């Protein structure tokens, strides 16, 4: 039933995250289970993102069910990817019309404060897109609009029901992990695009080649993903190899964690590690 055999990994994440949460709800908090849960929230974010580009099942009901399941796991509805990611970010590729371009908010930055602020700035910029998209959907496709509302109702119902059973467990095992996943979903845009050139055909995204890539569905190979948005994630390493020589060397990085340490910690102290913008314009708004 899977479109691609490698999507067993996606299904595993979809089952493992709630299983770890349920185990700790029943038997008590355990840090060595909680930390993998937090990592899985990153993987679930990527699975949710991937599903908006390419469905994983050959069956439409299974894809719908997976979409609803992901909305429950992430704590936000899946339609937001269509409204802001596919129709905005992938269309404009960090360019001047991209609503969440990192250089929109004050200046073209790449530092710790900018990274921490970006999820809040992006949320404020993207929510108007959600509302306009929903308003158009309500006029043009009432059935699809009701399906989007169903996603909100399911998330609200899950939150309310679990909080009623035990609000402390809900906070620790459901809400905080979901916030963690949402933070990374939004902050990753900053990691992948800050100081990249939003006017360039190839240098609009940063690429990470570290060992986390297979665990996070190769999302670090971001240029190839943008250029082939509907290609299955397992093919991104081969595509990245094809484009690697055309990308500015400063946008080819090793691991994500070393990059964050050198850019956000060492960069302010040592000019050698300080990030430099590739933007060819002074535009910031």
mmCIF file of C-alpha atoms in Angstrom:
data_model
loop_
_atom_site.group_PDB
_atom_site.id
_atom_site.type_symbol
_atom_site.label_atom_id
_atom_site.label_comp_id
_atom_site.label_asym_id
_atom_site.label_seq_id
_atom_site.Cartn_x
_atom_site.Cartn_y
_atom_site.Cartn_z
ATOM 1 C CA UNK A 1 0.000 0.000 0.000
ATOM 2 C CA UNK A 2 2.974 2.333 0.396
ATOM 3 C CA UNK A 3 3.974 4.332 -2.675
ATOM 4 C CA UNK A 4 7.645 3.917 -1.796
ATOM 5 C CA UNK A 5 9.162 1.153 0.371
ATOM 6 C CA UNK A 6 11.311 3.653 2.301
ATOM 7 C CA UNK A 7 8.163 5.150 3.803
ATOM 8 C CA UNK A 8 8.152 2.371 6.365
ATOM 9 C CA UNK A 9 10.313 4.868 8.288
ATOM 10 C CA UNK A 10 7.508 7.452 8.180
ATOM 11 C CA UNK A 11 4.994 4.883 9.431
ATOM 12 C CA UNK A 12 7.378 3.839 12.210
ATOM 13 C CA UNK A 13 7.619 7.441 13.454
ATOM 14 C CA UNK A 14 3.827 7.817 13.276
ATOM 15 C CA UNK A 15 3.430 4.835 15.592
ATOM 16 C CA UNK A 16 6.456 5.230 17.845
ATOM 17 C CA UNK A 17 5.810 8.796 19.054
ATOM 18 C CA UNK A 18 2.312 8.136 20.470
ATOM 19 C CA UNK A 19 3.486 4.770 21.834
ATOM 20 C CA UNK A 20 6.227 6.464 23.888
ATOM 21 C CA UNK A 21 3.776 9.089 25.122
ATOM 22 C CA UNK A 22 1.188 6.453 26.070
ATOM 23 C CA UNK A 23 3.775 4.340 27.904
ATOM 24 C CA UNK A 24 4.874 7.281 30.032
ATOM 25 C CA UNK A 25 1.264 8.359 30.616
ATOM 26 C CA UNK A 26 0.587 4.896 32.026
ATOM 27 C CA UNK A 27 3.865 4.134 33.838
ATOM 28 C CA UNK A 28 5.383 7.545 34.568
ATOM 29 C CA UNK A 29 7.888 9.974 33.095
ATOM 30 C CA UNK A 30 11.257 8.532 32.030
ATOM 31 C CA UNK A 31 13.926 10.817 30.580
ATOM 32 C CA UNK A 32 15.453 8.118 28.364
ATOM 33 C CA UNK A 33 12.069 7.778 26.656
ATOM 34 C CA UNK A 34 11.264 11.487 26.740
ATOM 35 C CA UNK A 35 14.390 12.555 24.841
ATOM 36 C CA UNK A 36 13.647 10.219 21.901
ATOM 37 C CA UNK A 37 10.103 11.608 21.972
ATOM 38 C CA UNK A 38 11.435 15.126 21.508
ATOM 39 C CA UNK A 39 13.583 13.971 18.603
ATOM 40 C CA UNK A 40 10.611 12.190 17.053
ATOM 41 C CA UNK A 41 8.651 15.461 17.093
ATOM 42 C CA UNK A 42 11.228 16.744 14.575
ATOM 43 C CA UNK A 43 10.766 13.657 12.432
ATOM 44 C CA UNK A 44 6.975 13.953 12.611
ATOM 45 C CA UNK A 45 7.248 17.580 11.445
ATOM 46 C CA UNK A 46 9.184 16.421 8.391
ATOM 47 C CA UNK A 47 6.721 13.592 7.705
ATOM 48 C CA UNK A 48 3.875 16.115 7.900
ATOM 49 C CA UNK A 49 5.775 18.400 5.528
ATOM 50 C CA UNK A 50 6.522 15.520 3.138
ATOM 51 C CA UNK A 51 2.885 14.433 3.028
ATOM 52 C CA UNK A 52 1.935 17.895 1.761
ATOM 53 C CA UNK A 53 4.267 17.339 -1.209
ATOM 54 C CA UNK A 54 3.813 13.640 -1.919
ATOM 55 C CA UNK A 55 1.282 11.240 -0.421
ATOM 56 C CA UNK A 56 2.720 8.082 1.105
ATOM 57 C CA UNK A 57 -0.188 5.695 0.452
ATOM 58 C CA UNK A 58 -1.803 4.510 -2.748
ATOM 59 C CA UNK A 59 -5.141 4.669 -0.975
ATOM 60 C CA UNK A 60 -6.910 8.027 -0.619
ATOM 61 C CA UNK A 61 -8.670 7.056 2.646
ATOM 62 C CA UNK A 62 -5.326 6.011 4.137
ATOM 63 C CA UNK A 63 -3.786 9.331 3.107
ATOM 64 C CA UNK A 64 -6.703 11.209 4.679
ATOM 65 C CA UNK A 65 -6.411 9.164 7.861
ATOM 66 C CA UNK A 66 -2.649 9.792 7.985
ATOM 67 C CA UNK A 67 -3.219 13.517 7.490
ATOM 68 C CA UNK A 68 -5.630 13.602 10.436
ATOM 69 C CA UNK A 69 -3.299 11.466 12.561
ATOM 70 C CA UNK A 70 -0.414 13.846 11.861
ATOM 71 C CA UNK A 71 -2.583 16.813 12.817
ATOM 72 C CA UNK A 72 -3.221 15.158 16.187
ATOM 73 C CA UNK A 73 0.454 14.317 16.706
ATOM 74 C CA UNK A 74 1.672 17.803 15.784
ATOM 75 C CA UNK A 75 -1.084 19.803 17.433
ATOM 76 C CA UNK A 76 -1.826 21.818 14.305
ATOM 77 C CA UNK A 77 -3.744 21.003 11.120
ATOM 78 C CA UNK A 78 -1.969 19.726 8.043
ATOM 79 C CA UNK A 79 -3.653 22.160 5.657
ATOM 80 C CA UNK A 80 -1.313 24.934 6.831
ATOM 81 C CA UNK A 81 1.431 23.435 4.629
ATOM 82 C CA UNK A 82 -0.687 23.965 1.528
ATOM 83 C CA UNK A 83 -1.568 27.540 2.484
ATOM 84 C CA UNK A 84 1.885 28.799 3.479
ATOM 85 C CA UNK A 85 4.538 26.293 2.464
ATOM 86 C CA UNK A 86 3.570 25.027 -0.975
ATOM 87 C CA UNK A 87 1.793 28.171 -2.162
ATOM 88 C CA UNK A 88 4.273 30.588 -0.613
ATOM 89 C CA UNK A 89 7.688 29.272 0.400
ATOM 90 C CA UNK A 90 8.168 26.816 -2.447
ATOM 91 C CA UNK A 91 6.750 29.243 -4.952
ATOM 92 C CA UNK A 92 9.017 32.168 -4.017
ATOM 93 C CA UNK A 93 12.078 30.298 -2.603
ATOM 94 C CA UNK A 94 13.124 32.840 0.015
ATOM 95 C CA UNK A 95 12.654 35.649 -2.499
ATOM 96 C CA UNK A 96 11.158 39.105 -1.878
ATOM 97 C CA UNK A 97 7.587 37.745 -2.090
ATOM 98 C CA UNK A 98 8.145 34.906 0.389
ATOM 99 C CA UNK A 99 6.072 35.925 3.411
ATOM 100 C CA UNK A 100 8.457 34.240 5.877
ATOM 101 C CA UNK A 101 11.765 35.229 4.257
ATOM 102 C CA UNK A 102 14.298 35.646 7.026
ATOM 103 C CA UNK A 103 15.468 39.088 5.871
ATOM 104 C CA UNK A 104 11.944 40.489 6.091
ATOM 105 C CA UNK A 105 12.133 41.079 9.822
ATOM 106 C CA UNK A 106 14.380 44.087 10.339
ATOM 107 C CA UNK A 107 17.672 43.085 8.694
ATOM 108 C CA UNK A 108 19.359 40.211 6.914
ATOM 109 C CA UNK A 109 20.639 38.386 10.004
ATOM 110 C CA UNK A 110 22.062 35.022 10.966
ATOM 111 C CA UNK A 111 22.641 34.906 14.718
ATOM 112 C CA UNK A 112 21.142 33.353 17.851
ATOM 113 C CA UNK A 113 18.663 36.152 18.575
ATOM 114 C CA UNK A 114 17.371 36.045 15.023
ATOM 115 C CA UNK A 115 17.017 32.270 15.237
ATOM 116 C CA UNK A 116 15.064 32.462 18.496
ATOM 117 C CA UNK A 117 12.794 35.248 17.249
ATOM 118 C CA UNK A 118 12.077 33.798 13.822
ATOM 119 C CA UNK A 119 9.332 31.321 14.840
ATOM 120 C CA UNK A 120 7.324 34.175 16.390
ATOM 121 C CA UNK A 121 7.951 36.504 13.456
ATOM 122 C CA UNK A 122 7.075 33.818 10.936
ATOM 123 C CA UNK A 123 3.874 32.935 12.791
ATOM 124 C CA UNK A 124 2.731 36.569 12.714
ATOM 125 C CA UNK A 125 3.490 36.772 8.982
ATOM 126 C CA UNK A 126 1.921 33.437 8.021
ATOM 127 C CA UNK A 127 -1.365 33.506 9.922
ATOM 128 C CA UNK A 128 -2.906 36.087 7.564
ATOM 129 C CA UNK A 129 -2.122 33.676 4.729
ATOM 130 C CA UNK A 130 -3.979 30.905 6.624
ATOM 131 C CA UNK A 131 -7.078 33.045 7.028
ATOM 132 C CA UNK A 132 -7.153 34.282 3.421
ATOM 133 C CA UNK A 133 -6.609 30.739 2.141
ATOM 134 C CA UNK A 134 -9.446 29.415 4.315
ATOM 135 C CA UNK A 135 -11.757 32.226 3.201
ATOM 136 C CA UNK A 136 -11.147 31.366 -0.466
ATOM 137 C CA UNK A 137 -11.578 27.671 0.276
ATOM 138 C CA UNK A 138 -14.903 28.288 1.999
ATOM 139 C CA UNK A 139 -16.246 30.001 -1.137
ATOM 140 C CA UNK A 140 -14.801 27.620 -3.710
ATOM 141 C CA UNK A 141 -14.768 24.225 -1.978
ATOM 142 C CA UNK A 142 -17.071 24.046 1.085
ATOM 143 C CA UNK A 143 -16.342 20.330 1.559
ATOM 144 C CA UNK A 144 -12.596 20.900 1.741
ATOM 145 C CA UNK A 145 -13.208 23.826 4.095
ATOM 146 C CA UNK A 146 -15.169 21.564 6.445
ATOM 147 C CA UNK A 147 -12.338 19.032 6.311
ATOM 148 C CA UNK A 148 -9.908 21.754 7.470
ATOM 149 C CA UNK A 149 -12.241 22.652 10.326
ATOM 150 C CA UNK A 150 -12.399 18.973 11.253
ATOM 151 C CA UNK A 151 -8.630 19.008 11.761
ATOM 152 C CA UNK A 152 -8.956 21.903 14.209
ATOM 153 C CA UNK A 153 -11.823 20.171 16.028
ATOM 154 C CA UNK A 154 -9.872 16.939 16.392
ATOM 155 C CA UNK A 155 -6.823 18.713 17.806
ATOM 156 C CA UNK A 156 -8.965 20.744 20.217
ATOM 157 C CA UNK A 157 -10.898 17.648 21.256
ATOM 158 C CA UNK A 158 -7.703 15.680 21.934
ATOM 159 C CA UNK A 159 -6.235 18.521 23.988
ATOM 160 C CA UNK A 160 -9.420 19.026 25.964
ATOM 161 C CA UNK A 161 -9.961 15.325 26.630
ATOM 162 C CA UNK A 162 -6.414 14.567 27.745
ATOM 163 C CA UNK A 163 -6.151 17.758 29.803
ATOM 164 C CA UNK A 164 -9.390 16.793 31.532
ATOM 165 C CA UNK A 165 -7.975 13.357 32.387
ATOM 166 C CA UNK A 166 -4.693 14.755 33.745
ATOM 167 C CA UNK A 167 -3.601 18.277 32.814
ATOM 168 C CA UNK A 168 -0.057 17.771 34.129
ATOM 169 C CA UNK A 169 0.537 14.680 31.984
ATOM 170 C CA UNK A 170 -1.042 16.452 29.022
ATOM 171 C CA UNK A 171 1.281 19.398 29.490
ATOM 172 C CA UNK A 172 4.425 17.273 29.841
ATOM 173 C CA UNK A 173 3.738 14.472 27.372
ATOM 174 C CA UNK A 174 1.584 16.154 24.730
ATOM 175 C CA UNK A 175 1.714 19.930 24.668
ATOM 176 C CA UNK A 176 5.430 20.550 25.353
ATOM 177 C CA UNK A 177 6.581 17.964 22.759
ATOM 178 C CA UNK A 178 4.180 19.470 20.237
ATOM 179 C CA UNK A 179 5.533 22.954 20.929
ATOM 180 C CA UNK A 180 9.049 21.575 20.530
ATOM 181 C CA UNK A 181 8.169 20.144 17.124
ATOM 182 C CA UNK A 182 6.422 23.364 16.073
ATOM 183 C CA UNK A 183 9.436 25.440 17.128
ATOM 184 C CA UNK A 184 11.746 23.357 14.948
ATOM 185 C CA UNK A 185 9.290 23.394 12.077
ATOM 186 C CA UNK A 186 9.416 27.201 11.998
ATOM 187 C CA UNK A 187 12.998 27.775 13.173
ATOM 188 C CA UNK A 188 14.383 25.391 10.552
ATOM 189 C CA UNK A 189 13.425 27.975 7.942
ATOM 190 C CA UNK A 190 15.962 30.302 9.561
ATOM 191 C CA UNK A 191 18.663 27.649 9.675
ATOM 192 C CA UNK A 192 18.123 26.754 6.037
ATOM 193 C CA UNK A 193 17.804 30.250 4.578
ATOM 194 C CA UNK A 194 19.340 32.958 6.803
ATOM 195 C CA UNK A 195 22.103 34.767 4.846
ATOM 196 C CA UNK A 196 21.274 32.780 1.704
ATOM 197 C CA UNK A 197 20.519 34.762 -1.454
ATOM 198 C CA UNK A 198 16.800 35.076 -2.011
ATOM 199 C CA UNK A 199 17.413 36.440 -5.525
ATOM 200 C CA UNK A 200 19.577 33.549 -6.694
ATOM 201 C CA UNK A 201 18.481 30.578 -8.774
ATOM 202 C CA UNK A 202 20.673 28.192 -6.743
ATOM 203 C CA UNK A 203 21.932 29.955 -3.614
ATOM 204 C CA UNK A 204 18.605 30.475 -1.842
ATOM 205 C CA UNK A 205 19.057 27.638 0.678
ATOM 206 C CA UNK A 206 21.650 26.147 3.029
ATOM 207 C CA UNK A 207 22.348 22.411 2.883
ATOM 208 C CA UNK A 208 23.357 20.134 5.761
ATOM 209 C CA UNK A 209 25.180 16.916 4.941
ATOM 210 C CA UNK A 210 25.468 15.464 8.443
ATOM 211 C CA UNK A 211 24.489 12.066 9.790
ATOM 212 C CA UNK A 212 21.070 13.283 10.968
ATOM 213 C CA UNK A 213 19.806 13.532 7.401
ATOM 214 C CA UNK A 214 18.632 9.913 6.995
ATOM 215 C CA UNK A 215 16.867 10.124 10.373
ATOM 216 C CA UNK A 216 15.070 13.315 9.292
ATOM 217 C CA UNK A 217 14.171 12.216 5.776
ATOM 218 C CA UNK A 218 17.044 14.118 4.101
ATOM 219 C CA UNK A 219 15.415 17.476 4.756
ATOM 220 C CA UNK A 220 18.882 18.998 5.217
ATOM 221 C CA UNK A 221 19.492 18.647 1.472
ATOM 222 C CA UNK A 222 17.290 21.631 0.978
ATOM 223 C CA UNK A 223 18.233 22.981 -2.437
ATOM 224 C CA UNK A 224 17.452 19.660 -4.092
ATOM 225 C CA UNK A 225 14.156 19.495 -2.200
ATOM 226 C CA UNK A 226 13.140 22.961 -3.408
ATOM 227 C CA UNK A 227 14.065 22.185 -7.006
ATOM 228 C CA UNK A 228 12.257 18.825 -6.922
ATOM 229 C CA UNK A 229 9.496 19.330 -4.351
ATOM 230 C CA UNK A 230 7.460 16.288 -5.425
ATOM 231 C CA UNK A 231 10.415 13.921 -5.544
ATOM 232 C CA UNK A 232 10.513 11.275 -2.848
ATOM 233 C CA UNK A 233 12.888 12.173 -0.015
ATOM 234 C CA UNK A 234 14.995 9.042 -0.556
ATOM 235 C CA UNK A 235 16.173 10.445 -3.922
ATOM 236 C CA UNK A 236 17.427 13.750 -2.493
ATOM 237 C CA UNK A 237 21.061 12.593 -1.860
ATOM 238 C CA UNK A 238 21.513 11.772 -5.562
ATOM 239 C CA UNK A 239 19.944 15.081 -6.601
ATOM 240 C CA UNK A 240 22.043 16.974 -4.068
ATOM 241 C CA UNK A 241 25.188 15.419 -5.537
ATOM 242 C CA UNK A 242 24.123 16.680 -8.965
ATOM 243 C CA UNK A 243 23.655 20.283 -7.801
ATOM 244 C CA UNK A 244 26.373 20.489 -5.148
ATOM 245 C CA UNK A 245 28.974 22.064 -7.415
ATOM 246 C CA UNK A 246 26.562 24.837 -8.443
ATOM 247 C CA UNK A 247 25.848 25.954 -4.853
ATOM 248 C CA UNK A 248 27.967 28.545 -3.054
ATOM 249 C CA UNK A 249 30.435 26.757 -0.730
ATOM 250 C CA UNK A 250 29.194 28.715 2.292
ATOM 251 C CA UNK A 251 25.797 27.068 1.810
ATOM 252 C CA UNK A 252 27.253 23.561 2.025
ATOM 253 C CA UNK A 253 27.548 22.601 5.689
ATOM 254 C CA UNK A 254 28.336 19.472 7.633
ATOM 255 C CA UNK A 255 26.210 18.604 10.635
ATOM 256 C CA UNK A 256 23.393 20.798 11.932
ATOM 257 C CA UNK A 257 24.639 20.899 15.539
ATOM 258 C CA UNK A 258 28.234 21.903 14.643
ATOM 259 C CA UNK A 259 26.835 24.596 12.328
ATOM 260 C CA UNK A 260 24.636 26.030 15.088
ATOM 261 C CA UNK A 261 27.538 26.007 17.558
ATOM 262 C CA UNK A 262 30.014 27.730 15.258
ATOM 263 C CA UNK A 263 27.473 30.252 13.904
ATOM 264 C CA UNK A 264 25.542 31.142 17.046
ATOM 265 C CA UNK A 265 28.176 30.613 19.769
ATOM 266 C CA UNK A 266 31.595 31.095 18.172
ATOM 267 C CA UNK A 267 30.480 33.564 15.497
ATOM 268 C CA UNK A 268 29.866 36.517 17.822
ATOM 269 C CA UNK A 269 33.286 35.950 19.434
ATOM 270 C CA UNK A 270 35.505 34.997 16.498
ATOM 271 C CA UNK A 271 35.262 36.695 13.075
ATOM 272 C CA UNK A 272 36.422 33.469 11.419
ATOM 273 C CA UNK A 273 33.137 31.769 12.287
ATOM 274 C CA UNK A 274 30.870 34.751 11.676
ATOM 275 C CA UNK A 275 28.167 34.217 9.069
ATOM 276 C CA UNK A 276 28.228 36.529 6.033
ATOM 277 C CA UNK A 277 25.232 37.291 3.877
ATOM 278 C CA UNK A 278 25.096 36.282 0.222
ATOM 279 C CA UNK A 279 22.287 38.709 -0.560
ATOM 280 C CA UNK A 280 23.039 40.984 -3.478
ATOM 281 C CA UNK A 281 20.659 43.690 -2.302
ATOM 282 C CA UNK A 282 20.146 45.716 0.858
ATOM 283 C CA UNK A 283 16.413 45.012 0.835
ATOM 284 C CA UNK A 284 15.093 44.032 4.266
ATOM 285 C CA UNK A 285 11.358 44.352 3.840
#
